[in-house]
Amino acid sequence: MLRVLEDGKAHTFSRLSRVLGTSYSTVTSNCDFLRMLGLVEIASIAKQDSASGRSYSHVRITRKGRAWLDELADK
């Protein structure tokens, strides 16, 4: 999942689910775990603040997440 987020863009749970070929609930669970580790940040957008009128969440990799990926690449 971090490899997908490595592009620096904000991704929705739905998009991550499609790209990774896994369920929405698996993505949300994994993102929550990665957030607890400080590797991603999750921003929730309320439906009244959304142009589409639907609530959603964006997931982005953090600096710590990038550093962790860089560390893995060096090994």
mmCIF file of N, CA and C in Angstrom:
data_model
loop_
_atom_site.group_PDB
_atom_site.id
_atom_site.type_symbol
_atom_site.label_atom_id
_atom_site.label_comp_id
_atom_site.label_asym_id
_atom_site.label_seq_id
_atom_site.Cartn_x
_atom_site.Cartn_y
_atom_site.Cartn_z
ATOM 1 N N MET A 1 0.820 -1.187 0.000
ATOM 2 C CA MET A 1 0.000 0.000 0.000
ATOM 3 C C MET A 1 0.867 1.254 0.000
ATOM 4 N N LEU A 2 1.948 1.239 0.777
ATOM 5 C CA LEU A 2 2.828 2.411 0.804
ATOM 6 C C LEU A 2 3.444 2.676 -0.563
ATOM 7 N N ARG A 3 3.688 1.633 -1.321
ATOM 8 C CA ARG A 3 4.243 1.823 -2.674
ATOM 9 C C ARG A 3 3.258 2.588 -3.562
ATOM 10 N N VAL A 4 1.981 2.331 -3.416
ATOM 11 C CA VAL A 4 0.967 3.066 -4.183
ATOM 12 C C VAL A 4 0.936 4.519 -3.724
ATOM 13 N N LEU A 5 1.003 4.733 -2.418
ATOM 14 C CA LEU A 5 0.942 6.084 -1.859
ATOM 15 C C LEU A 5 2.233 6.870 -2.073
ATOM 16 N N GLU A 6 3.272 6.177 -2.457
ATOM 17 C CA GLU A 6 4.585 6.784 -2.661
ATOM 18 C C GLU A 6 4.563 7.918 -3.694
ATOM 19 N N ASP A 7 3.551 7.947 -4.561
ATOM 20 C CA ASP A 7 3.474 8.994 -5.588
ATOM 21 C C ASP A 7 3.180 10.375 -5.000
ATOM 22 N N GLY A 8 2.860 10.429 -3.698
ATOM 23 C CA GLY A 8 2.628 11.709 -3.033
ATOM 24 C C GLY A 8 1.222 12.250 -3.173
ATOM 25 N N LYS A 9 0.398 11.591 -3.961
ATOM 26 C CA LYS A 9 -0.986 12.042 -4.155
ATOM 27 C C LYS A 9 -1.866 11.529 -3.023
ATOM 28 N N ALA A 10 -2.978 12.216 -2.814
ATOM 29 C CA ALA A 10 -3.985 11.742 -1.867
ATOM 30 C C ALA A 10 -4.869 10.733 -2.592
ATOM 31 N N HIS A 11 -5.086 9.597 -1.983
ATOM 32 C CA HIS A 11 -5.906 8.537 -2.567
ATOM 33 C C HIS A 11 -7.085 8.249 -1.650
ATOM 34 N N THR A 12 -8.230 7.958 -2.225
ATOM 35 C CA THR A 12 -9.381 7.542 -1.424
ATOM 36 C C THR A 12 -9.258 6.052 -1.119
ATOM 37 N N PHE A 13 -9.996 5.612 -0.104
ATOM 38 C CA PHE A 13 -10.019 4.188 0.217
ATOM 39 C C PHE A 13 -10.518 3.382 -0.981
ATOM 40 N N SER A 14 -11.512 3.904 -1.686
ATOM 41 C CA SER A 14 -12.063 3.199 -2.853
ATOM 42 C C SER A 14 -11.017 3.022 -3.939
ATOM 43 N N ARG A 15 -10.268 4.075 -4.209
ATOM 44 C CA ARG A 15 -9.227 3.983 -5.236
ATOM 45 C C ARG A 15 -8.155 2.976 -4.832
ATOM 46 N N LEU A 16 -7.716 3.044 -3.578
ATOM 47 C CA LEU A 16 -6.711 2.086 -3.107
ATOM 48 C C LEU A 16 -7.228 0.659 -3.222
ATOM 49 N N SER A 17 -8.490 0.462 -2.914
ATOM 50 C CA SER A 17 -9.091 -0.858 -3.019
ATOM 51 C C SER A 17 -9.030 -1.380 -4.451
ATOM 52 N N ARG A 18 -9.366 -0.521 -5.408
ATOM 53 C CA ARG A 18 -9.323 -0.918 -6.829
ATOM 54 C C ARG A 18 -7.890 -1.203 -7.275
ATOM 55 N N VAL A 19 -6.971 -0.306 -6.952
ATOM 56 C CA VAL A 19 -5.578 -0.450 -7.398
ATOM 57 C C VAL A 19 -4.931 -1.703 -6.799
ATOM 58 N N LEU A 20 -5.220 -1.959 -5.530
ATOM 59 C CA LEU A 20 -4.601 -3.090 -4.841
ATOM 60 C C LEU A 20 -5.353 -4.402 -5.044
ATOM 61 N N GLY A 21 -6.566 -4.310 -5.599
ATOM 62 C CA GLY A 21 -7.350 -5.517 -5.840
ATOM 63 C C GLY A 21 -7.800 -6.201 -4.556
ATOM 64 N N THR A 22 -8.142 -5.402 -3.562
ATOM 65 C CA THR A 22 -8.595 -5.949 -2.287
ATOM 66 C C THR A 22 -9.854 -5.217 -1.833
ATOM 67 N N SER A 23 -10.444 -5.681 -0.769
ATOM 68 C CA SER A 23 -11.712 -5.098 -0.326
ATOM 69 C C SER A 23 -11.517 -3.738 0.342
ATOM 70 N N TYR A 24 -12.584 -2.976 0.324
ATOM 71 C CA TYR A 24 -12.614 -1.658 0.964
ATOM 72 C C TYR A 24 -12.299 -1.787 2.455
ATOM 73 N N SER A 25 -12.888 -2.790 3.110
ATOM 74 C CA SER A 25 -12.671 -2.960 4.549
ATOM 75 C C SER A 25 -11.226 -3.333 4.867
ATOM 76 N N THR A 26 -10.584 -4.104 4.000
ATOM 77 C CA THR A 26 -9.169 -4.431 4.192
ATOM 78 C C THR A 26 -8.323 -3.176 4.085
ATOM 79 N N VAL A 27 -8.624 -2.339 3.111
ATOM 80 C CA VAL A 27 -7.883 -1.086 2.927
ATOM 81 C C VAL A 27 -8.052 -0.178 4.139
ATOM 82 N N THR A 28 -9.280 -0.016 4.616
ATOM 83 C CA THR A 28 -9.495 0.870 5.766
ATOM 84 C C THR A 28 -8.787 0.339 7.008
ATOM 85 N N SER A 29 -8.834 -0.963 7.234
ATOM 86 C CA SER A 29 -8.143 -1.554 8.388
ATOM 87 C C SER A 29 -6.638 -1.349 8.299
ATOM 88 N N ASN A 30 -6.085 -1.616 7.125
ATOM 89 C CA ASN A 30 -4.641 -1.452 6.950
ATOM 90 C C ASN A 30 -4.221 0.005 7.059
ATOM 91 N N CYS A 31 -5.023 0.905 6.519
ATOM 92 C CA CYS A 31 -4.706 2.334 6.623
ATOM 93 C C CYS A 31 -4.761 2.804 8.072
ATOM 94 N N ASP A 32 -5.725 2.311 8.832
ATOM 95 C CA ASP A 32 -5.797 2.663 10.253
ATOM 96 C C ASP A 32 -4.543 2.200 10.993
ATOM 97 N N PHE A 33 -4.088 0.996 10.680
ATOM 98 C CA PHE A 33 -2.871 0.476 11.309
ATOM 99 C C PHE A 33 -1.649 1.307 10.910
ATOM 100 N N LEU A 34 -1.531 1.615 9.615
ATOM 101 C CA LEU A 34 -0.408 2.432 9.145
ATOM 102 C C LEU A 34 -0.450 3.832 9.755
ATOM 103 N N ARG A 35 -1.652 4.349 9.977
ATOM 104 C CA ARG A 35 -1.801 5.660 10.632
ATOM 105 C C ARG A 35 -1.291 5.593 12.072
ATOM 106 N N MET A 36 -1.621 4.517 12.777
ATOM 107 C CA MET A 36 -1.149 4.356 14.158
ATOM 108 C C MET A 36 0.374 4.308 14.225
ATOM 109 N N LEU A 37 0.994 3.768 13.179
ATOM 110 C CA LEU A 37 2.455 3.713 13.109
ATOM 111 C C LEU A 37 3.066 5.032 12.646
ATOM 112 N N GLY A 38 2.218 5.961 12.186
ATOM 113 C CA GLY A 38 2.698 7.252 11.707
ATOM 114 C C GLY A 38 3.184 7.236 10.271
ATOM 115 N N LEU A 39 2.846 6.183 9.524
ATOM 116 C CA LEU A 39 3.329 6.045 8.150
ATOM 117 C C LEU A 39 2.406 6.691 7.123
ATOM 118 N N VAL A 40 1.134 6.880 7.483
ATOM 119 C CA VAL A 40 0.179 7.573 6.612
ATOM 120 C C VAL A 40 -0.649 8.533 7.452
ATOM 121 N N GLU A 41 -1.261 9.488 6.773
ATOM 122 C CA GLU A 41 -2.239 10.360 7.423
ATOM 123 C C GLU A 41 -3.553 10.212 6.676
ATOM 124 N N ILE A 42 -4.637 10.278 7.416
ATOM 125 C CA ILE A 42 -5.969 10.130 6.842
ATOM 126 C C ILE A 42 -6.755 11.397 7.136
ATOM 127 N N ALA A 43 -7.278 12.013 6.085
ATOM 128 C CA ALA A 43 -8.106 13.212 6.234
ATOM 129 C C ALA A 43 -9.532 12.866 5.829
ATOM 130 N N SER A 44 -10.463 13.111 6.720
ATOM 131 C CA SER A 44 -11.877 12.857 6.427
ATOM 132 C C SER A 44 -12.535 14.138 5.942
ATOM 133 N N ILE A 45 -13.264 14.038 4.845
ATOM 134 C CA ILE A 45 -13.978 15.171 4.262
ATOM 135 C C ILE A 45 -15.472 14.948 4.504
ATOM 136 N N ALA A 46 -16.094 15.864 5.231
ATOM 137 C CA ALA A 46 -17.525 15.749 5.528
ATOM 138 C C ALA A 46 -18.347 16.029 4.278
ATOM 139 N N LYS A 47 -19.533 15.444 4.203
ATOM 140 C CA LYS A 47 -20.348 15.606 2.994
ATOM 141 C C LYS A 47 -20.716 17.058 2.728
ATOM 142 N N GLN A 48 -20.877 17.880 3.771
ATOM 143 C CA GLN A 48 -21.206 19.293 3.539
ATOM 144 C C GLN A 48 -20.012 20.075 2.975
ATOM 145 N N ASP A 49 -18.796 19.530 3.127
ATOM 146 C CA ASP A 49 -17.602 20.180 2.586
ATOM 147 C C ASP A 49 -17.178 19.604 1.241
ATOM 148 N N SER A 50 -17.903 18.617 0.767
ATOM 149 C CA SER A 50 -17.561 17.923 -0.465
ATOM 150 C C SER A 50 -18.380 18.461 -1.637
ATOM 151 N N ALA A 51 -17.732 18.650 -2.764
ATOM 152 C CA ALA A 51 -18.429 19.115 -3.967
ATOM 153 C C ALA A 51 -19.469 18.094 -4.434
ATOM 154 N N SER A 52 -19.201 16.817 -4.190
ATOM 155 C CA SER A 52 -20.130 15.769 -4.614
ATOM 156 C C SER A 52 -21.268 15.550 -3.619
ATOM 157 N N GLY A 53 -21.149 16.141 -2.431
ATOM 158 C CA GLY A 53 -22.164 15.935 -1.411
ATOM 159 C C GLY A 53 -22.030 14.613 -0.673
ATOM 160 N N ARG A 54 -20.904 13.929 -0.876
ATOM 161 C CA ARG A 54 -20.644 12.649 -0.214
ATOM 162 C C ARG A 54 -19.403 12.783 0.654
ATOM 163 N N SER A 55 -19.415 12.145 1.802
ATOM 164 C CA SER A 55 -18.229 12.160 2.649
ATOM 165 C C SER A 55 -17.225 11.132 2.121
ATOM 166 N N TYR A 56 -15.958 11.390 2.349
ATOM 167 C CA TYR A 56 -14.912 10.463 1.936
ATOM 168 C C TYR A 56 -13.644 10.760 2.722
ATOM 169 N N SER A 57 -12.667 9.902 2.575
ATOM 170 C CA SER A 57 -11.382 10.085 3.243
ATOM 171 C C SER A 57 -10.265 10.038 2.223
ATOM 172 N N HIS A 58 -9.245 10.838 2.457
ATOM 173 C CA HIS A 58 -8.024 10.831 1.658
ATOM 174 C C HIS A 58 -6.899 10.248 2.496
ATOM 175 N N VAL A 59 -6.059 9.462 1.873
ATOM 176 C CA VAL A 59 -4.906 8.876 2.550
ATOM 177 C C VAL A 59 -3.653 9.371 1.843
ATOM 178 N N ARG A 60 -2.671 9.808 2.620
ATOM 179 C CA ARG A 60 -1.376 10.239 2.081
ATOM 180 C C ARG A 60 -0.256 9.610 2.896
ATOM 181 N N ILE A 61 0.854 9.373 2.244
ATOM 182 C CA ILE A 61 2.031 8.882 2.947
ATOM 183 C C ILE A 61 2.664 10.052 3.713
ATOM 184 N N THR A 62 3.228 9.774 4.866
ATOM 185 C CA THR A 62 3.903 10.805 5.663
ATOM 186 C C THR A 62 5.405 10.779 5.376
ATOM 187 N N ARG A 63 6.119 11.746 5.922
ATOM 188 C CA ARG A 63 7.585 11.740 5.793
ATOM 189 C C ARG A 63 8.172 10.480 6.409
ATOM 190 N N LYS A 64 7.620 10.093 7.541
ATOM 191 C CA LYS A 64 8.074 8.865 8.202
ATOM 192 C C LYS A 64 7.838 7.654 7.297
ATOM 193 N N GLY A 65 6.702 7.631 6.604
ATOM 194 C CA GLY A 65 6.407 6.541 5.674
ATOM 195 C C GLY A 65 7.385 6.502 4.513
ATOM 196 N N ARG A 66 7.721 7.670 3.988
ATOM 197 C CA ARG A 66 8.717 7.744 2.902
ATOM 198 C C ARG A 66 10.085 7.276 3.385
ATOM 199 N N ALA A 67 10.461 7.716 4.579
ATOM 200 C CA ALA A 67 11.755 7.321 5.145
ATOM 201 C C ALA A 67 11.810 5.808 5.338
ATOM 202 N N TRP A 68 10.709 5.224 5.771
ATOM 203 C CA TRP A 68 10.650 3.783 5.970
ATOM 204 C C TRP A 68 10.819 3.050 4.641
ATOM 205 N N LEU A 69 10.158 3.543 3.582
ATOM 206 C CA LEU A 69 10.315 2.942 2.254
ATOM 207 C C LEU A 69 11.748 3.082 1.756
ATOM 208 N N ASP A 70 12.355 4.251 1.972
ATOM 209 C CA ASP A 70 13.747 4.466 1.566
ATOM 210 C C ASP A 70 14.677 3.503 2.293
ATOM 211 N N GLU A 71 14.401 3.295 3.569
ATOM 212 C CA GLU A 71 15.207 2.374 4.365
ATOM 213 C C GLU A 71 15.101 0.951 3.821
ATOM 214 N N LEU A 72 13.899 0.552 3.436
ATOM 215 C CA LEU A 72 13.712 -0.777 2.850
ATOM 216 C C LEU A 72 14.457 -0.915 1.529
ATOM 217 N N ALA A 73 14.449 0.151 0.736
ATOM 218 C CA ALA A 73 15.112 0.122 -0.573
ATOM 219 C C ALA A 73 16.621 -0.010 -0.424
ATOM 220 N N ASP A 74 17.165 0.515 0.671
ATOM 221 C CA ASP A 74 18.612 0.468 0.898
ATOM 222 C C ASP A 74 19.096 -0.904 1.336
ATOM 223 N N LYS A 75 18.178 -1.759 1.743
ATOM 224 C CA LYS A 75 18.581 -3.091 2.241
ATOM 225 C C LYS A 75 18.625 -4.111 1.143
#
